[in-house]
Each structure stands twice: as C-alpha cells, then as structure tokens.
Amino acid sequence: MGSHVLGLQEIDRSQVGVVGGKGAQLGELARIGGIRVPAGFCVTTDAFRRVLQDVPAVEELLDRLSRLRPDDREEIDKGSAEVRQALEAAPIPDDVAAAITGELTRLGDQVAYAVRSSATAEDLPTASFAGQQDTYLNVVGAASVLRHVSRCWASLFTERAVTYRLRNGFDHHRVHMAVVVQQMVFPQAAGVLFTADPITSNRRVACVEAGFGLGEALVSGLVNADVYRVRDGEIVSRAVAAKDLAIEALPGGGTREQEVEPDRREQPALTDEQVLELVRLGRRIEAHFGRPQDIEWCLAGDGFQVVQSRPITTLFPVPETGDDGNHVFVSVGHQQMMTDAMKPLGLSVWQLTTPRRMAEAGGRLFVDVTAILATPSSRAAFLGVAGGSDPLTGDALRTVMDREGFLPPPLEEGAVPPIPGAAPTTIETDPDVVTELIGQAEASVAALKRDIASKSGAELVDFVLGDFQELRRVLFDARSSQAVMAGMQATRWLNDNLLDWLGEKNAADTLTLSAPHNVTSEMGLALLDVADVIRPHREVVAFLQDAQDDFLDELDGLPGGAAARDAIVAYLDRYGMRCVGEIDITRPRWSERPAALLPMILTNVRNFEAGAGARRFEQGREEARAKEQELLERLRALPDGEAKAAETKRMIDRVRTFIGYREYPKYFMISRYFVYKQALLAEAARLVRAGVLSTEEDMFFLTLQEFHDVVRTNEVDDELVRRRREEFRSYEALTPPRVLTSDGEAVAGAYNREDLPEGALVGLAVSSGTVEGRARVVLDMADADLEPGDILVTAHTDPSWSPLFVAISGLVTEVGGLMTHGAVVAREYGLPAVVGLENATRLIQDGQRIRVNGTDGYVEVLPAT
C-alpha cells in the first residue's frame, strides 16, 4: 500500500496529520482489546495534497477566501462554492484511485461502505468541529466510493466550515482532509453513549441514547431516543421514547426514512443487560483515552460495534484533590463577579494573595468546602453566609448535603477554621476607623512604588514574591475585616428588623444611598466630572468618537484638548489600575488601554448636564436622611417604640459608617497588583529583547514562580507556553458552575419560589424599586451604547462596570449576591437591581421592554407596543 491509503489497523492517535482526527481516533479504537470497529481504511492527507497539486486554481481560490471577513456571508457562499466545484470536478489521480480500489477489492467489491470526512483540525480537544464535514452512508461500488471521496474533500469548504475557520483563526491552506472508508454496518439499533452525563457533567453517570436502525436518525434529531442513565453498574433512570421513524439502508445504495411498525414503537431498542454491557465498553474506551468520551455505537447481529469516539469538550474539568474521597467545591468567580477564565499568572497571583490555597480547574478558582459542610457547627454558619448572599449556591449545597453518604464523617469541633462573617462584629462605630484603615493602605502602596523602582531581574521577582506578605497583612487586617463585616451585618439587621416591625422591605437600600468612602461609587461619579470638562469642547468630543489607545498625546492640538487630557490622566492616576476582570493581573488595565473608558465618558457627555456627579451624590444623601427620619418616626409610634428607634438609629449610623468601606480592600489589592504588573512587564520586555520570550504576553501563561525561573535562567519552555495558550482558549468556552463535586457534577440550585407573576424570570432582589425600560444586553463593556432610562442586562459586573451605573435606570445580571460589588453599588446609586438571574443575556433580548422588580427579585418581559 502506498502513502495514499492506510488500513485502520495501521493507524494510531499520533497520525492526526495523515488521517485526520476521526481516522486517528478510529485507528486507536481498533487497538483497544474487546472493542470492535467496522473494517476499513483511510485515504490520507497525502492523497488530498496530491489532488490540490493537480488543480492549481484551488490555491488562488483559497487565498481569496482567507482575505474575507467572517461576517461577509455573500462572498463566503460564493468563494466556498467555487472551491467545492473545482475539487468535485477534478479527476482523482490514477495512483490514488488505484490505491483506493485495491483496498475495496481486499475488503469486498460488493460490500456497502460508509464514507466519512476526517479533517486534520477536527475532533481535537480544543476545537470540536463536530458536524463540520460530511458523512455518506451505504455507498455501493468502487465508482460511487471514489465520487464520495471527492465529495468529502470538497466538504472541507462548506460555508459553515469556512466561516468557522475564519472566526477561529485556522488557516485554510493548513487544514487538510483525509477520508475514512468503512464497511457499512446494518444495525437493528444504534445511538450515542456519553461516558459522563452531558447535562450535569457527572463523570460517574453514563448516558445511553438508543433508537432503531441507523444512528443518523438520532444524531440528526429526526427521532427521540430511549435514554438511560447508568451509575456504578446500575441503571438509575430510563425513559423509553415513541420511535416513529428509523433510517434504513436501501439495497442499491443510499438511505431512506422508514416508519417503525406501531407495535414496536414503544419497545426499548436495547435490553437492560445490553445497556450495561455498552457502558462497560464505554468505560474501557474512556480509560484508554484518559478523558470522558462521546461514542457512536451500533448493535448488529451478535454484538456492539463502535463507529466513532471523541472527547466531550463541553465538560467542566474536575479540580485535583490528591485523594479518592468525595469533595464539594464552591466557585470563587461567582463571589467576585468575574466568572471568566483566568490565565496562569493571574491564578498564581491570586493563590499568593489568599490565606489558604484554592483548587483550580478550567482556568477558575474554587474553595473546597467538604470539611466545612461535614461539620455541623461550621455547616450552619457557612450556609447562612453563602446561602444568604447567593440562594442558588445555598440551594445547590443543600442538594449535595441531602445525599446519603456523600460527605465524609464530621471533623472534631475546632478542626475547621471559623467562617468569616458568621460571628457578630465588635468594632466600635467610629468614622475615624475607616479613614485610618484607608490611610494605612495608601501609605503601604506608596512604599511599594518607592521600593520596587530600583529592582530588576531575579531580584525584582524575589521582591514581588516577598511583598505578598505585606499585601496579605493589610488585606486581612483584623480591624479591616471587622469593618467590612460590620457594614454587611448592619445591612442584614436593618432589613430583617424593619421588615418585621414595619413591613418595610429592603430598608437598607435607601438608607445606604451615597454612603461615604465607597471608592467604587466615587469612581462612577468622578467619570461624570471628567465628562463635564470635555462636554463644552465639540472638537474634543468629535475626536474621541473614534480615538485609539494612544489618543491622550493627540488631544493637545485641539481647543480644550489639554484640559480634557489632564482630567482623564487625573482619573487614571486614581482609578487606572481597574479594568474588566481585574482580579486576573493579566487583564489590560484602563491605564494600559485608556480608550476603554471612552464609551462611558461619551455616554456621560451625551446624557448628563454639568454638575451631575455632585448633584447625584447630594440627592442620594438627602433621600437616605429623609428615609431615616420617616422610619424612626414610624418606629416611635409602636409599642416599645423609643427603644426600637434608638437601636435602629445606632444601626443606621453603623451601616453608613462601614458599608462604603466594603469596596476598599479590593481597590487596595488591585492597586498593588498593578504596581507588580508594570514592573514584571518591564522585565518581560527585557526578556523579549534578549530573545528568551517571543512576546511580553508569554509571561501571562506562566505562574509567577515559573516566571522567576525564566528570569533567573534566561530559558523558557516554549512548548509549555504554547500548550497553556491552547488550554486557556478551550477554558474560555466553558461556563463554571456555582457548585462542583469531585464526580465532576455541576450542581444546579433553584430559588424555589411560588410568589411570582406568570412568566416572570426569577433572580435575587438586591436593590429596591421597580423600573420599566429598554433592555440593553451588553456582553462587552466597550459595546455599551446607553441612553437615559435603559436597563443594563449583562453576565456579571465587577467594580470596573460601575461607571456605567450612573447612566442606567436598572440592572440585571446572571451572577451575583446580596453583597457582591454590583449589588452594593446599585444600592448606593438607588438603582433597582436583580442579580443571579441565570441565562439573563439569552432570555432577554436587546431592545425588549422589561420591568425589573428589585424589591421582590424578578424581571418581566413586557409585550411589544
């Protein structure tokens, strides 16, 4: 056999470049003991390249395709059709055709075949192209097989495949096509087996889908399948579907839909024993490949045959634990309002910041709460804090706790550290405490800037690694933690007691309007002041509409430009260390990309008048003061009213003293991160000049400790950096669960509420009031185009989003809790807000009119008028 054709038995997974993803996987499957794969061969990528040589026009057409934009559908349709026509019309070279027909003779001329495309970039773990190319069933006769091989080559250039490659940066010239030709199996049943549950991601639960006839009926969605779930060798759920149709092979070639006889339609396609046998085969395949698999199978005659197996790319990875016990993990990103994947440097900097090491998976951080949940005293305190802030997390944790035998025996009391925020705070209500804490933190950052300036090389990285001790000292200072908790506990006290005494819902929302020392709220109001400087200068406003990141230097030549530049630079001096996703040190800061602020500045220029920042703050303060007077008067009219009013007044003073400080520790941490980052990037730039790193961003794909080694040795593992980049790309596509178990199960929580209007979307009420307006669904802050009265709907809002809050009338997010940043700032601005509304950005469409009820925690989509 020449290099144009390889038998399946000659192939293993290392030959993706020769036989494509599907071919390599089938060759590897054929090597697993006890797994039967239909006999066949692969037409290699060498044959495809040989055909391209004979059709020189294709190269030119591919060049033209590569220059198109992914959204230019008309040109993509036209260009891809031209490539397909050229390939299908080209005669297969004699030596290639002879190699294919020789194999057909060996396997049997009169046998029917399945002909499937197998692209070199298909079915790889990081880019599942499932369904990107074509499959032809029941192909009979050598001439027909050759024709369908040409069709498979052409299928590399369908509009969908071309668009996918343009969008994901795959080069059309570098993706080649192999073709798998296998003897056709005519099964009585076929379907799909997932060795991990595709709904919950539980690795211990396998899911079998089965139907009559060829598996294509299921894969194409033509019929409902029987669905079985199997755990530990036992069927734990079954649903037998009515299977009206099956796809059957025709004697002369091709397939057709055929009705299933009425008395068979509700018969199971497999017996229970066959389901269990199939799962045992699946576990063997999974063990061989080392990760959960999506397996296409068929049952013919005396047993199962496997026609395809690929990794399930949508599963969220399981954190490593180092033991075989059960574990429960809670997402850190949901608490931080930032659920995006983080790069390795970002993860390692966070790990150096936090007092206890966290679990990592899928580019996200998790806290292992197994011991806390297993111990009765800590369990109650933790559920009170975690569930109180985010009911979905609380409900998911209760689901796990209700499973008999899942959690280990409880640890002895005292073995688990106390839960922050569970015990009442004892700090005195004194505004000087907050100003002292802020002063100490600012002095610490100033000392860092002074001390780091003289450091470089390994000494610099040593210094940064050592400085985390100072970062943690300030960040976790006992008085600082007490101040944060005092504000949160006072909020809860006011809401609980005023609801009980006066029937007043969420009273703290109004009472905390314009609280002092909230650095995140001040950041939004300060951007209104920047807009005031720019608004009178029309030429500056016009220039900023299309400005790039280097725009600051160009402002000087415009009337009013110098004042605009000074205002923006002063803002960046105070807040330029912030950005979207700021807990990841690798994300570009506003100081690095100042153009990120321009959409918000221009929105403020357009929507507000001069002095809006100060007026807004004063108005909030007046509302809070008026609400305080009203509540105290109503309390005094109650039995024992004077005592209730006095206690409430103490709590109002306490909440206004401390609630603003809730935002400061993170600001301090991010300020420090930016000082580290600037120094480390200068070091990375030196390594790029020395030829050690290819780009400064390579540093982001190393941990800080690994970067230390690179600086010390002037050597980097390029393969490690490349692999980490690829892994990060795959992690970006994943959605982290709030709660995850060591079985890989993403445990979903529910609100369990019945007091809602019909059709309402349920979330968590975090800032009171009801508002109607136009929904603006914004996934990227740079795309925010807001008008007065708009309601912002987005996935999550870390502090960098808060300058947008001044321009909106309501807020809806998919992630969040009572005390996460978006909620605290929404309350201070008096914005009705509902957070934790799962899939909000998909359930609500941009431009729809919606009603946000921030008092009772739901959103209604209003009928179009």
Short mmCIF file of C-alpha atoms in Angstrom, two decimals, residues 201 203 314-321 327-334 338-344 346-348 350-351 357-368 727-728 730-746:
data_model
loop_
_atom_site.label_atom_id
_atom_site.label_comp_id
_atom_site.label_asym_id
_atom_site.label_seq_id
_atom_site.Cartn_x
_atom_site.Cartn_y
_atom_site.Cartn_z
CA SER A 201 -21.23 16.66 33.83
CA ARG A 203 -18.27 11.62 35.49
CA THR A 314 -18.14 20.81 26.96
CA LEU A 315 -17.45 19.26 30.39
CA PHE A 316 -16.06 21.50 33.08
CA PRO A 317 -12.79 19.95 34.39
CA VAL A 318 -12.66 18.49 37.90
CA PRO A 319 -10.22 20.05 40.41
CA GLU A 320 -7.43 17.68 41.52
CA THR A 321 -7.67 16.63 45.16
CA HIS A 327 -15.29 16.67 47.62
CA VAL A 328 -17.54 19.70 47.20
CA PHE A 329 -16.20 22.90 45.60
CA VAL A 330 -17.71 26.41 45.53
CA SER A 331 -16.84 28.84 42.73
CA VAL A 332 -14.76 31.88 43.71
CA GLY A 333 -15.64 33.72 40.48
CA HIS A 334 -19.33 33.90 41.40
CA MET A 338 -15.95 37.55 37.43
CA THR A 339 -16.53 34.05 36.07
CA ASP A 340 -14.23 34.35 33.01
CA ALA A 341 -11.23 32.03 32.70
CA MET A 342 -8.01 33.38 34.23
CA LYS A 343 -4.52 32.94 32.79
CA PRO A 344 -1.85 31.02 34.78
CA GLY A 346 -3.44 35.53 37.24
CA LEU A 347 -4.28 32.30 39.05
CA SER A 348 -0.87 32.13 40.74
CA TRP A 350 -4.46 35.15 43.41
CA GLN A 351 -3.17 31.97 45.11
CA ARG A 357 -4.66 27.59 48.75
CA MET A 358 -7.66 27.18 46.47
CA ALA A 359 -8.50 24.43 43.99
CA GLU A 360 -8.04 25.23 40.27
CA ALA A 361 -9.97 23.85 37.29
CA GLY A 362 -10.83 25.19 33.85
CA GLY A 363 -8.93 28.43 34.50
CA ARG A 364 -11.15 29.16 37.51
CA LEU A 365 -10.70 29.02 41.28
CA PHE A 366 -12.77 27.00 43.74
CA VAL A 367 -12.87 26.62 47.51
CA ASP A 368 -13.04 23.04 48.79
CA GLU A 727 -5.76 25.25 27.17
CA PHE A 728 -6.79 28.82 28.01
CA SER A 730 -10.60 25.94 25.48
CA TYR A 731 -11.35 27.15 29.05
CA GLU A 732 -12.76 30.43 27.72
CA ALA A 733 -15.61 28.50 26.08
CA LEU A 734 -16.64 26.82 29.37
CA THR A 735 -19.15 28.10 31.93
CA PRO A 736 -18.09 27.44 35.52
CA PRO A 737 -20.73 26.03 37.88
CA ARG A 738 -21.50 27.66 41.24
CA VAL A 739 -21.06 24.29 42.97
CA LEU A 740 -19.00 21.37 41.64
CA THR A 741 -18.35 17.90 43.08
CA SER A 742 -15.33 15.64 42.72
CA ASP A 743 -17.53 13.47 40.43
CA GLY A 744 -17.47 16.43 38.04
CA GLU A 745 -21.14 17.13 38.66
CA ALA A 746 -22.20 20.76 38.23
#
